[in-house]
Coordinates of C-alpha atoms in Angstrom, one line a residue:
M172 CA 158.6 -18.7 -5.9
S173 CA 155.6 -18.6 -3.4
Y174 CA 154.8 -21.6 -1.2
F175 CA 151.3 -20.4 -0.5
S176 CA 148.3 -20.8 -2.6
P177 CA 146.7 -17.7 -3.9
D178 CA 144.0 -17.7 -1.3
V179 CA 146.6 -17.9 1.6
S180 CA 148.4 -14.9 0.1
S181 CA 145.4 -12.9 0.1
V182 CA 144.4 -13.8 3.6
L183 CA 148.1 -12.8 4.7
H184 CA 147.7 -9.5 2.6
S185 CA 144.5 -8.6 4.6
A186 CA 145.9 -9.4 8.0
K187 CA 148.7 -7.2 7.1
K188 CA 146.4 -4.2 6.2
L189 CA 144.3 -5.0 9.5
T190 CA 147.7 -4.9 11.4
I191 CA 148.6 -1.5 9.9
S192 CA 144.8 -0.2 10.5
S193 CA 145.3 -1.5 14.2
E194 CA 148.4 0.5 14.5
I195 CA 147.1 3.6 13.3
S196 CA 144.0 3.4 15.4
S197 CA 146.3 2.6 18.6
I198 CA 148.1 5.8 17.9
F199 CA 145.0 7.7 17.7
E200 CA 143.7 6.0 20.9
N201 CA 146.9 7.1 22.7
T202 CA 146.2 9.5 25.3
A203 CA 148.9 12.1 24.5
V204 CA 147.8 12.1 20.8
K205 CA 144.1 12.5 21.8
K206 CA 144.9 15.6 23.7
T207 CA 147.3 16.8 21.1
L208 CA 144.4 16.4 18.6
T209 CA 141.9 18.0 20.8
I210 CA 144.1 21.2 21.3
V211 CA 144.6 21.5 17.6
R212 CA 141.2 21.3 16.9
W213 CA 140.2 23.9 19.5
I214 CA 143.0 26.2 18.2
S215 CA 141.4 25.7 14.7
F216 CA 138.0 26.6 16.3
F217 CA 139.2 30.2 17.2
I218 CA 141.1 30.6 14.1
Y219 CA 138.4 29.5 11.7
P220 CA 136.2 32.8 12.0
Y221 CA 139.4 34.8 11.0
L222 CA 140.1 32.8 8.1
L223 CA 136.6 32.9 7.0
T224 CA 136.4 36.5 7.2
I225 CA 139.4 37.0 5.0
L226 CA 138.1 34.3 2.4
A227 CA 134.6 36.0 2.0
N228 CA 136.1 39.4 1.7
C229 CA 138.8 38.3 -0.9
L230 CA 136.0 36.2 -2.9
S231 CA 133.5 38.9 -3.0
S232 CA 136.2 41.3 -4.5
N233 CA 138.5 38.7 -6.3
D234 CA 141.4 40.4 -5.0
I235 CA 143.7 39.2 -2.3
N236 CA 144.9 42.8 -1.7
T237 CA 141.6 43.5 -0.3
I238 CA 142.7 42.2 3.1
S239 CA 145.9 44.4 3.2
F240 CA 143.7 47.4 2.3
L241 CA 141.2 46.8 5.0
I242 CA 143.8 45.9 7.8
E243 CA 146.0 48.8 7.0
N244 CA 143.3 51.4 6.1
R245 CA 139.9 50.4 7.6
T246 CA 140.9 48.5 10.5
G247 CA 137.8 48.9 12.4
A248 CA 135.6 47.8 9.6
F249 CA 137.6 44.7 9.3
Y250 CA 137.5 43.8 12.9
F251 CA 133.9 44.5 13.0
G252 CA 133.3 41.9 10.5
L253 CA 135.5 39.6 12.4
F254 CA 133.5 40.1 15.5
I255 CA 130.2 39.3 13.7
T256 CA 131.5 36.1 12.2
Y257 CA 132.7 35.3 15.6
L258 CA 129.3 36.0 17.0
F259 CA 127.4 33.7 14.5
F260 CA 130.0 31.1 14.8
I261 CA 129.8 30.4 18.4
A262 CA 126.1 30.8 18.2
L263 CA 125.8 28.2 15.6
S264 CA 128.3 26.0 17.5
F265 CA 125.9 26.2 20.7
L266 CA 123.0 25.3 18.4
C267 CA 124.3 22.4 16.6
L268 CA 126.4 21.2 19.7
T269 CA 129.0 20.3 16.7
P270 CA 131.5 22.9 15.7
W271 CA 132.2 20.9 12.5
L272 CA 128.7 21.1 11.4
A273 CA 128.4 24.7 12.6
G274 CA 131.8 25.7 10.7
S275 CA 130.3 23.9 7.5
I276 CA 127.1 25.6 7.6
L277 CA 128.7 29.0 8.1
G278 CA 131.4 28.5 5.6
I279 CA 128.9 27.3 2.9
C280 CA 126.8 30.6 3.8
Y281 CA 129.9 32.9 3.7
T282 CA 131.3 31.6 0.2
A283 CA 127.9 31.3 -1.5
L284 CA 127.3 35.1 -0.4
S285 CA 130.6 36.3 -1.2
L286 CA 130.7 34.4 -4.5
A287 CA 127.0 35.7 -5.5
D288 CA 128.2 39.2 -4.5
Y289 CA 131.0 38.8 -6.9
I290 CA 129.0 37.4 -9.7
K291 CA 126.2 40.0 -9.1
F292 CA 128.6 42.8 -9.2
S293 CA 130.5 41.7 -12.2
I294 CA 127.2 41.4 -14.2
L295 CA 124.8 44.4 -12.9
Q296 CA 127.6 46.2 -11.0
E297 CA 125.4 46.0 -8.1
H298 CA 126.3 44.4 -4.7
I299 CA 124.3 41.5 -3.1
M300 CA 121.9 43.0 -0.4
P301 CA 120.4 41.2 2.7
W302 CA 116.8 41.5 0.9
D303 CA 118.1 39.6 -2.1
L304 CA 117.8 36.6 0.1
L305 CA 114.0 37.4 0.6
L306 CA 113.4 37.4 -3.2
S307 CA 112.6 34.0 -5.2
K308 CA 114.8 35.0 -8.3
S309 CA 116.0 32.4 -10.6
F310 CA 119.7 31.8 -10.7
G311 CA 119.1 31.0 -14.4
E312 CA 118.3 34.4 -15.3
F313 CA 122.1 35.1 -14.9
E314 CA 122.9 32.5 -17.5
P315 CA 124.0 34.7 -20.3
F316 CA 126.0 36.7 -18.1
L317 CA 127.9 33.6 -16.6
K318 CA 129.2 32.6 -19.9
T319 CA 131.6 35.7 -19.6
L320 CA 132.9 34.8 -16.2
Q321 CA 135.3 31.8 -15.2
I322 CA 135.7 30.1 -11.8
T323 CA 139.5 29.9 -11.6
P324 CA 141.2 26.7 -9.8
A325 CA 142.2 29.0 -7.1
M326 CA 138.6 30.5 -6.6
F327 CA 137.2 26.9 -6.6
F328 CA 139.8 26.0 -4.0
L329 CA 138.6 28.9 -1.8
L330 CA 135.0 27.7 -2.2
I331 CA 135.5 24.2 -0.7
S332 CA 138.0 24.9 1.7
P333 CA 135.7 25.9 4.6
V334 CA 134.0 22.7 4.5
V335 CA 137.2 20.8 4.3
Y336 CA 138.6 22.7 7.1
S337 CA 135.5 22.1 9.4
I338 CA 135.5 18.5 8.6
L339 CA 139.0 17.8 9.3
L340 CA 140.3 20.4 11.9
L341 CA 137.1 21.4 14.0
P342 CA 136.1 19.7 17.2
R343 CA 133.7 16.9 16.5
K344 CA 131.2 17.8 19.4
I345 CA 130.9 19.8 22.5
K346 CA 130.4 17.5 25.2
W347 CA 128.9 18.4 28.4
N348 CA 128.3 16.3 31.7
K349 CA 124.6 16.1 31.4
K350 CA 122.2 15.9 28.6
S351 CA 120.3 19.1 30.2
I352 CA 123.2 21.2 29.7
D353 CA 122.9 20.5 25.9
I354 CA 119.4 22.1 26.2
I355 CA 120.9 25.1 27.8
G356 CA 123.6 25.1 25.1
I357 CA 120.9 25.2 22.4
A358 CA 119.0 28.2 24.3
I359 CA 122.2 30.1 24.4
G360 CA 122.9 29.4 20.8
I361 CA 119.1 30.8 20.0
F362 CA 119.8 33.9 22.2
L363 CA 123.0 34.6 20.6
C364 CA 121.4 34.3 17.0
M365 CA 118.5 36.6 18.1
G366 CA 120.9 39.1 19.8
S367 CA 122.9 39.5 16.7
I368 CA 119.9 40.3 14.6
L369 CA 118.9 42.9 17.3
F370 CA 122.4 44.1 17.5
L371 CA 122.6 44.8 13.8
T372 CA 119.1 46.2 13.1
N373 CA 118.6 48.2 16.4
N374 CA 119.2 52.0 15.5
T375 CA 120.6 52.9 18.9
M376 CA 123.0 50.1 19.2
R377 CA 124.1 50.8 15.6
M378 CA 124.8 54.3 16.4
S379 CA 127.2 53.0 19.2
Y380 CA 128.9 50.1 17.4
T381 CA 129.8 52.2 14.4
K382 CA 131.5 54.7 16.7
W383 CA 133.2 52.0 18.6
F384 CA 134.8 50.6 15.5
D385 CA 135.3 53.9 13.7
I386 CA 132.9 52.9 10.7
S387 CA 131.6 55.8 8.6
V388 CA 127.8 55.4 8.2
N389 CA 128.1 57.6 5.2
D390 CA 129.6 54.8 3.3
T391 CA 126.3 53.1 3.0
S392 CA 125.1 56.1 1.0
T393 CA 126.5 54.2 -2.1
Q394 CA 126.8 50.5 -2.1
Q395 CA 130.0 50.6 -4.1
S396 CA 131.7 52.8 -1.6
N397 CA 130.4 50.7 1.3
Y398 CA 131.6 47.4 0.2
Y399 CA 135.0 48.6 -1.2
K400 CA 135.6 50.5 2.0
N401 CA 134.4 48.2 4.6
G402 CA 134.7 44.9 2.8
F403 CA 131.9 42.3 2.0
V404 CA 131.2 40.9 5.7
T405 CA 131.0 44.4 7.3
A406 CA 129.0 46.1 4.3
F407 CA 126.6 43.1 4.4
A408 CA 126.0 43.3 8.1
L409 CA 125.6 47.1 8.1
N410 CA 123.0 46.8 5.3
I411 CA 120.9 44.4 7.7
G412 CA 120.2 47.3 9.7
Y413 CA 118.4 49.0 6.8
L414 CA 115.8 46.0 6.3
N415 CA 113.1 48.2 8.4
I416 CA 112.0 51.7 7.3
E417 CA 111.0 54.1 10.0
T418 CA 107.5 55.5 9.8
P419 CA 107.8 59.3 8.7
A420 CA 107.1 61.7 11.4
H421 CA 103.4 63.0 11.6
Y422 CA 102.2 60.3 9.2
N423 CA 98.5 59.7 9.8
Q424 CA 95.2 59.9 7.9
N425 CA 94.7 63.5 8.7
T426 CA 97.9 64.6 7.3
I427 CA 97.4 62.9 4.1
Q428 CA 93.9 64.3 4.0
Q429 CA 95.4 67.7 4.4
L430 CA 97.8 67.1 1.4
K431 CA 94.9 66.1 -0.7
N432 CA 92.9 69.2 0.3
D433 CA 95.9 71.5 -0.4
Y434 CA 96.9 69.9 -3.7
A435 CA 93.6 68.9 -5.2
P436 CA 93.3 68.9 -8.9
G437 CA 91.8 71.5 -10.8
V438 CA 89.5 71.4 -13.9
V439 CA 90.6 70.0 -16.9
A440 CA 92.4 72.2 -19.4
E441 CA 90.3 72.6 -22.8
N442 CA 93.1 72.2 -25.0
W443 CA 94.0 68.7 -23.4
K444 CA 94.5 66.4 -26.9
K445 CA 94.9 63.0 -25.2
P446 CA 98.0 62.2 -27.2
D447 CA 99.6 58.8 -27.2
V448 CA 102.4 58.9 -24.9
I449 CA 105.7 57.3 -25.0
V450 CA 108.5 57.1 -22.5
I451 CA 111.5 55.4 -23.1
L452 CA 114.4 54.3 -20.5
S453 CA 117.5 54.2 -22.6
E454 CA 120.0 51.9 -20.8
S455 CA 123.1 54.1 -19.7
F456 CA 122.2 56.8 -22.2
W457 CA 125.0 59.6 -21.1
D458 CA 126.9 61.9 -23.1
I459 CA 130.4 60.4 -23.0
T460 CA 131.9 63.3 -25.0
T461 CA 131.9 65.3 -21.7
L462 CA 134.9 63.2 -20.6
P463 CA 137.8 65.8 -20.2
N464 CA 140.7 65.4 -22.4
T465 CA 139.1 62.9 -24.7
T466 CA 138.5 63.0 -28.3
F467 CA 136.0 60.8 -30.5
S468 CA 136.2 60.3 -34.2
E469 CA 132.5 61.0 -34.5
N470 CA 129.8 62.2 -31.9
P471 CA 128.0 59.2 -30.8
L472 CA 125.0 61.5 -29.6
A473 CA 125.0 63.6 -32.9
N474 CA 121.1 62.9 -33.4
Y475 CA 120.4 63.9 -29.6
N476 CA 122.3 67.0 -29.8
E477 CA 120.6 68.1 -33.1
L478 CA 117.2 67.4 -31.6
S479 CA 117.7 69.1 -28.2
Q480 CA 118.4 72.2 -29.9
N481 CA 114.8 72.5 -31.0
H482 CA 112.9 70.6 -28.4
P483 CA 112.7 70.6 -24.4
S484 CA 115.6 68.8 -23.0
G485 CA 117.7 68.7 -19.9
T486 CA 119.6 66.4 -17.4
M487 CA 118.0 64.1 -15.0
I488 CA 119.9 63.6 -11.6
S489 CA 119.7 59.9 -11.2
S490 CA 119.4 58.1 -8.1
T491 CA 121.9 55.5 -8.8
F492 CA 125.3 55.1 -10.7
G493 CA 126.2 52.2 -13.0
G494 CA 123.5 49.8 -12.2
G495 CA 120.2 49.6 -10.4
T496 CA 118.1 50.7 -13.3
A497 CA 114.9 49.8 -11.4
R498 CA 115.3 52.8 -8.9
P499 CA 115.1 55.8 -11.3
E500 CA 112.8 53.6 -13.4
F501 CA 110.5 53.3 -10.4
E502 CA 110.8 56.8 -9.5
V503 CA 109.8 58.2 -13.0
L504 CA 106.9 55.8 -13.3
T505 CA 105.4 56.5 -9.9
G506 CA 106.7 60.2 -9.0
M507 CA 107.9 58.5 -5.5
T508 CA 111.1 58.9 -4.1
T509 CA 113.7 56.2 -3.1
A510 CA 115.8 58.6 -1.3
P511 CA 114.9 57.5 2.4
M512 CA 114.7 53.8 1.3
P513 CA 117.8 51.4 1.9
A514 CA 120.8 52.0 -0.3
G515 CA 120.5 49.3 -3.1
S516 CA 117.1 48.4 -2.4
F517 CA 114.4 48.1 -5.2
P518 CA 110.8 48.9 -4.5
Y519 CA 109.4 46.4 -7.0
Q520 CA 110.8 43.6 -5.0
Q521 CA 110.5 44.8 -1.4
Y522 CA 107.7 47.1 -1.1
M523 CA 105.4 46.9 -4.1
H524 CA 102.8 44.0 -3.0
N525 CA 99.4 45.8 -3.9
D526 CA 98.2 47.8 -6.5
T527 CA 99.7 51.2 -6.3
F528 CA 99.5 54.7 -8.1
S529 CA 101.8 55.3 -11.1
F530 CA 101.4 57.4 -14.3
A531 CA 100.7 54.1 -16.1
R532 CA 97.5 53.7 -13.7
Y533 CA 96.7 57.4 -14.3
F534 CA 96.5 56.9 -17.8
K535 CA 94.6 53.7 -17.5
N536 CA 92.1 55.3 -15.5
M537 CA 91.3 57.7 -18.5
G538 CA 90.7 54.8 -20.7
Y539 CA 94.2 54.3 -22.2
D540 CA 95.8 51.1 -23.1
T541 CA 99.1 50.8 -21.0
I542 CA 101.9 48.8 -22.2
G543 CA 105.4 47.8 -20.9
L544 CA 108.1 46.8 -23.2
H545 CA 111.6 45.4 -22.5
T546 CA 114.2 43.7 -24.7
Y547 CA 115.3 41.5 -21.9
D548 CA 113.7 39.1 -19.5
N549 CA 110.8 40.5 -17.9
T550 CA 111.1 38.9 -14.9
F551 CA 114.4 40.6 -14.0
Y552 CA 113.6 42.9 -10.7
E553 CA 110.4 41.0 -10.5
R554 CA 109.1 43.5 -13.0
N555 CA 106.5 40.8 -14.2
K556 CA 104.9 41.3 -10.7
A557 CA 105.2 45.0 -10.3
Y558 CA 104.1 46.2 -13.8
P559 CA 100.4 44.9 -13.4
R560 CA 100.4 46.4 -9.8
M561 CA 101.3 49.8 -11.4
G562 CA 98.3 49.4 -13.8
F563 CA 99.9 48.1 -17.0
D564 CA 97.6 46.0 -19.0
E565 CA 100.5 44.1 -20.4
F566 CA 104.3 44.0 -20.0
R567 CA 106.4 42.0 -22.8
G568 CA 109.9 41.1 -22.3
E569 CA 112.1 39.5 -25.0
N570 CA 110.3 36.5 -25.3
Q571 CA 107.0 38.0 -25.8
L572 CA 107.8 40.7 -28.3
K573 CA 105.8 40.6 -31.5
T574 CA 108.0 42.0 -34.3
Q575 CA 111.4 40.8 -35.5
L576 CA 114.3 40.5 -33.1
W577 CA 117.3 42.4 -34.1
W578 CA 120.8 41.5 -32.9
N579 CA 124.6 42.6 -33.7
S580 CA 127.6 41.4 -32.2
G581 CA 126.8 42.4 -28.9
P582 CA 125.0 40.1 -26.1
Y583 CA 121.8 42.1 -26.1
L584 CA 118.7 42.9 -28.5
T585 CA 119.4 46.2 -30.2
D586 CA 117.5 49.3 -29.5
K587 CA 116.1 49.2 -33.0
T588 CA 114.0 45.9 -31.7
L589 CA 112.3 48.0 -29.1
I590 CA 111.7 51.1 -31.4
D591 CA 110.1 48.5 -34.1
E592 CA 107.9 47.0 -31.2
I593 CA 106.7 50.5 -30.4
Q594 CA 105.8 51.3 -33.9
Y595 CA 104.0 48.1 -34.3
E596 CA 102.0 48.8 -31.3
L597 CA 101.2 52.2 -32.3
E598 CA 99.7 50.8 -35.3
Q599 CA 97.3 48.8 -33.4
P600 CA 93.7 50.2 -32.3
H601 CA 93.7 52.1 -29.2
P602 CA 90.4 54.1 -29.0
E603 CA 91.2 56.3 -26.1
G604 CA 95.0 56.4 -26.4
A605 CA 98.1 54.5 -25.6
F606 CA 100.7 54.8 -22.9
I607 CA 103.9 52.9 -23.7
F608 CA 107.0 52.7 -21.3
G609 CA 110.0 50.9 -22.9
I610 CA 113.2 49.9 -21.5
T611 CA 116.3 49.3 -23.8
M612 CA 119.1 46.9 -23.2
E613 CA 121.8 47.0 -25.8
N614 CA 124.2 49.5 -24.0
H615 CA 124.0 47.6 -20.8
S616 CA 127.6 46.5 -19.3
L617 CA 129.9 44.5 -19.5
Y618 CA 131.8 46.6 -22.1
K619 CA 135.3 44.9 -22.2
N620 CA 135.3 43.4 -25.8
K621 CA 131.6 43.6 -25.9
F622 CA 131.5 44.1 -29.7
K623 CA 133.6 42.7 -32.7
K624 CA 136.3 45.1 -33.5
D625 CA 134.6 45.5 -37.0
D626 CA 131.8 47.0 -35.3
L627 CA 133.9 49.6 -33.2
T628 CA 133.7 52.4 -35.9
I629 CA 134.3 55.2 -33.4
D630 CA 137.7 55.9 -32.6
V631 CA 138.5 57.2 -29.0
K632 CA 141.8 58.7 -27.9
N633 CA 143.1 60.0 -24.4
D634 CA 146.8 60.0 -23.4
N635 CA 146.2 59.0 -19.9
C636 CA 143.9 56.1 -20.4
S637 CA 145.2 52.5 -20.7
T638 CA 144.4 50.1 -23.6
E639 CA 141.7 48.4 -21.4
E640 CA 140.0 51.9 -20.7
I641 CA 140.1 52.7 -24.3
N642 CA 138.5 49.4 -25.1
A643 CA 135.8 50.1 -22.9
L644 CA 135.0 53.5 -24.0
K645 CA 135.1 52.5 -27.5
N646 CA 132.5 49.5 -27.0
F647 CA 130.4 52.0 -24.8
S648 CA 130.4 54.5 -27.7
K649 CA 129.4 52.0 -30.2
G650 CA 126.1 50.9 -28.0
L651 CA 125.6 54.6 -27.3
S652 CA 125.5 55.5 -31.0
D653 CA 123.1 52.9 -31.7
S654 CA 120.8 54.2 -29.1
D655 CA 121.3 57.4 -30.8
K656 CA 120.1 56.1 -34.0
A657 CA 117.0 54.5 -32.4
L658 CA 116.1 57.6 -31.0
K659 CA 116.2 59.3 -34.6
Q660 CA 114.0 56.4 -35.9
L661 CA 111.4 56.9 -33.2
Y662 CA 111.6 60.8 -33.7
D663 CA 111.0 60.3 -37.5
Y664 CA 108.3 57.9 -37.0
V665 CA 106.3 60.0 -34.5
M666 CA 106.7 63.0 -36.9
S667 CA 105.0 61.2 -39.5
R668 CA 102.1 60.2 -37.2
E669 CA 98.6 62.0 -37.7
K670 CA 97.7 61.2 -34.0
E671 CA 99.0 63.4 -31.6
T672 CA 102.0 61.8 -29.8
V673 CA 104.6 63.0 -27.2
V674 CA 107.7 61.4 -26.4
L675 CA 110.1 61.3 -23.1
W676 CA 113.2 59.7 -23.7
F677 CA 115.7 59.6 -20.8
G678 CA 119.2 57.9 -19.7
D679 CA 118.9 55.9 -16.4
H680 CA 122.6 56.4 -15.1
L681 CA 126.1 56.6 -16.1
P682 CA 127.8 53.3 -17.1
T683 CA 130.4 51.6 -15.1
L684 CA 133.2 51.5 -17.4
G685 CA 136.0 50.2 -15.1
N686 CA 136.9 49.3 -11.6
N687 CA 137.2 52.1 -8.7
F688 CA 135.4 54.7 -11.2
S689 CA 138.0 54.2 -14.1
P690 CA 138.2 55.8 -16.5
Y691 CA 136.3 58.7 -15.0
T692 CA 139.3 59.3 -12.6
T693 CA 141.9 58.7 -15.5
T694 CA 140.4 61.4 -17.6
G695 CA 139.8 63.9 -14.9
A696 CA 136.1 64.0 -14.9
I697 CA 136.5 63.5 -11.2
H698 CA 139.7 63.7 -8.9
S699 CA 139.2 60.8 -6.7
S700 CA 137.6 57.3 -6.5
D701 CA 136.5 58.0 -3.1
T702 CA 133.1 59.2 -3.3
E703 CA 133.2 61.0 -0.1
N704 CA 136.0 63.3 -1.6
W705 CA 133.8 64.3 -4.6
T706 CA 132.8 68.1 -5.0
E707 CA 129.5 69.1 -5.5
Q708 CA 130.2 69.5 -9.3
E709 CA 131.5 66.4 -9.6
I710 CA 128.6 64.5 -7.8
E711 CA 126.2 66.5 -10.2
Y712 CA 128.3 65.2 -13.0
M713 CA 128.4 61.4 -12.0
F714 CA 124.7 61.4 -11.5
S715 CA 123.6 63.4 -14.6
T716 CA 122.0 62.0 -17.7
P717 CA 120.5 63.7 -20.6
Y718 CA 116.7 63.8 -21.4
I719 CA 114.5 65.2 -24.2
V720 CA 111.0 65.6 -24.7
F721 CA 109.4 66.2 -28.2
S722 CA 105.8 65.8 -29.8
N723 CA 104.3 66.0 -33.5
Y724 CA 101.9 68.6 -32.2
D725 CA 101.6 72.2 -30.3
T726 CA 100.9 71.6 -26.9
E727 CA 100.4 75.2 -26.5
K728 CA 102.4 75.5 -23.5
N729 CA 106.1 76.0 -22.6
Y730 CA 108.0 73.3 -21.0
I731 CA 109.0 75.0 -17.7
A732 CA 112.2 72.7 -17.2
D733 CA 113.8 73.5 -20.5
K734 CA 117.6 73.0 -20.3
K735 CA 117.5 72.4 -16.5
A736 CA 118.5 69.6 -14.0
V737 CA 115.6 67.7 -12.4
S738 CA 115.1 64.8 -10.2
S739 CA 114.0 61.6 -12.0
Y740 CA 110.7 61.9 -10.1
L741 CA 110.0 65.1 -11.7
L742 CA 110.1 64.1 -15.4
M743 CA 106.5 62.8 -15.6
P744 CA 104.8 65.5 -13.7
L745 CA 106.7 68.2 -15.8
L746 CA 105.7 66.3 -19.0
L747 CA 101.9 66.2 -17.9
D748 CA 102.1 69.9 -17.3
Y749 CA 103.8 70.4 -20.6
I750 CA 100.8 68.5 -22.4
N751 CA 98.0 70.1 -20.4
A752 CA 97.0 66.7 -18.7
P753 CA 94.5 66.5 -16.0
E754 CA 96.1 67.2 -12.5
T755 CA 96.9 64.7 -9.7
V756 CA 97.4 65.2 -6.2
Q757 CA 101.0 63.6 -6.6
S758 CA 101.7 65.5 -9.7
N759 CA 100.6 69.1 -8.0
V760 CA 102.8 68.3 -5.0
L761 CA 105.7 67.5 -7.2
L762 CA 105.2 70.7 -9.4
D763 CA 105.3 72.7 -6.4
L764 CA 108.5 70.9 -5.3
Y765 CA 110.2 71.7 -8.6
Q766 CA 109.6 75.5 -8.1
N767 CA 111.4 75.3 -4.7
C768 CA 114.0 72.4 -5.4
P769 CA 114.4 70.8 -8.8
V770 CA 116.9 68.2 -7.5
I771 CA 116.7 66.2 -4.2
N772 CA 117.9 62.7 -3.6
S773 CA 120.5 61.0 -1.4
K774 CA 123.4 62.3 -3.5
Y775 CA 122.8 65.9 -4.5
N776 CA 120.6 68.6 -3.8
L777 CA 119.8 71.9 -6.1
Y778 CA 117.8 74.8 -4.8
K779 CA 116.5 77.5 -6.7
P780 CA 117.6 81.1 -5.7
N781 CA 115.7 82.7 -2.8
T782 CA 114.2 79.2 -1.9
N783 CA 112.2 79.1 1.3
A784 CA 114.1 76.3 3.1
E785 CA 111.1 75.7 5.5
K786 CA 108.7 74.9 2.4
T787 CA 111.1 72.8 0.7
K788 CA 111.4 70.6 3.9
T789 CA 107.7 70.4 4.1
L790 CA 107.6 69.5 0.5
T791 CA 110.2 66.8 0.6
D792 CA 108.6 65.4 3.7
A793 CA 105.2 65.3 1.7
I794 CA 106.8 63.3 -1.1
W795 CA 108.2 61.0 1.5
M796 CA 105.0 60.6 3.1
I797 CA 103.0 59.9 -0.1
T798 CA 105.7 57.2 -1.1
Y799 CA 105.5 55.6 2.4
D800 CA 101.7 55.8 2.4
Q801 CA 101.3 54.1 -1.0
L802 CA 104.1 51.4 -0.5
I803 CA 104.1 50.7 3.2
G804 CA 101.6 52.6 5.0
K805 CA 97.8 52.6 5.1
N806 CA 97.2 54.0 1.5
F807 CA 95.2 56.9 2.9
I808 CA 95.7 58.8 -0.3
N809 CA 93.4 56.6 -2.2
Q810 CA 90.8 56.4 0.5

């Protein structure tokens, strides 16, 4: 029984709480405790970058084993990333004068970037690049993909841990004796930040630190290899050094004018029929039946194989693997090369800021109507901005298509939708002709359980493949078969037309069917998941996609590259030559290059017998100079 009133009891309870709080406060005011806390905070200060480097690498790969792999096999690469983290952390600490705030900022940046890399690679098989930060992409574009991804509790904990760590364990403030020293500290922070950027971007310094840390610069030739071998932090830092492109040697107005004189267009051929021209980029269109020791209950490319026996066809050596569609797409549309550009960069977003030459503009200048079609969001890769700059009158994405949208159990519009849209467009009046460039989407990754089981009508067998690998192969075969049927639909329609029509159909790249180049390694298509160990034949295999050309009239000319391998940027000049189209400086240079070296890109070169090495170098330099001139330089070629 209480002898106090309720009010008195509450007062006593509050007083007791105050007493406890005072006791706790007195503990922390104790000099010894304060010194201990200070020591703990400063120890945490020096441990933090190490933990943050580990965290970022693990988040990016979604694999804790990444760290053991880096430390055991790529020690220099790991410690270079650690060095960069320390550099930026110390710089931010000087700038903010509050290590906990600096740690929070850096932690948010590292976790956001590494998570973004994980998401982007899961969706597109492309790693995040420094130049992605300069773009105004909407995160909402990834919404359809994100439904297939899950943020696990462990991943969520890793995401918030840097901020929690910073607030609880890092020093509150760097205290100087005088305010003027604060200004000096901020100046040091600015100097360190600027020095860090210079350190990463200067070519001379790059040569030094890659040697010191035993980092292979060749790893940056493919971003999958770069991020896998060097870890997220180091790979991202190395890519910062590729933000700038050096001016080609001897680039000036006189050199470009000499090219214009040497490759001046000739007279227009009398048998130029002004046909409608259709070019189709078929997503991941590739002959899966070439996988060794693998059998299929039916050929998913039956129509292509039949048509290619009677029409010009061959293989295109792509500039990318498993993703990055916009790179070979850009090369085909413009005849320009991406080989000297930073690995993983996309010209649409980084370099195409003004009107530029493309084969769409070439046809537009002859009075053609130029239309781009895509069965996905037309803002992806900022195509909605790039296509008008290339001379397209119109570029329609999935939300602007005018015919019925066809879906199956997969997540994307079917290829039939695109062919129906092309047929609709060709039925519209085009007095001078139509140039149509279409991009399919149905066979895009991800392939795991992409379609319903009832839709997987092609059985795949390989004794060495896991259940998961067979699942991916079956799902890819389903999409490939649909693409093949769409090709036949377009072929039958074109052959029924009276108006002269020519079609170029090509695959953009091989698909990413699993991690670390699985099942290409499992089936024996390549002997190693390390790209540096691939043989020349394996490199050619991993970057070769089929293409075909057909027309409904006699072009009165042979296709000079029939059944041959060619670079992607040679496809349109070869097509123009086949249909006797008017010449351009660009197409003449490229056709001359074909006669010497049909394939030149950053992955693989193929020279013709008795090739003149000096002339080949002159031509490849000319192609890069023309590309640089139109995208980055003074545009002398159009003056």
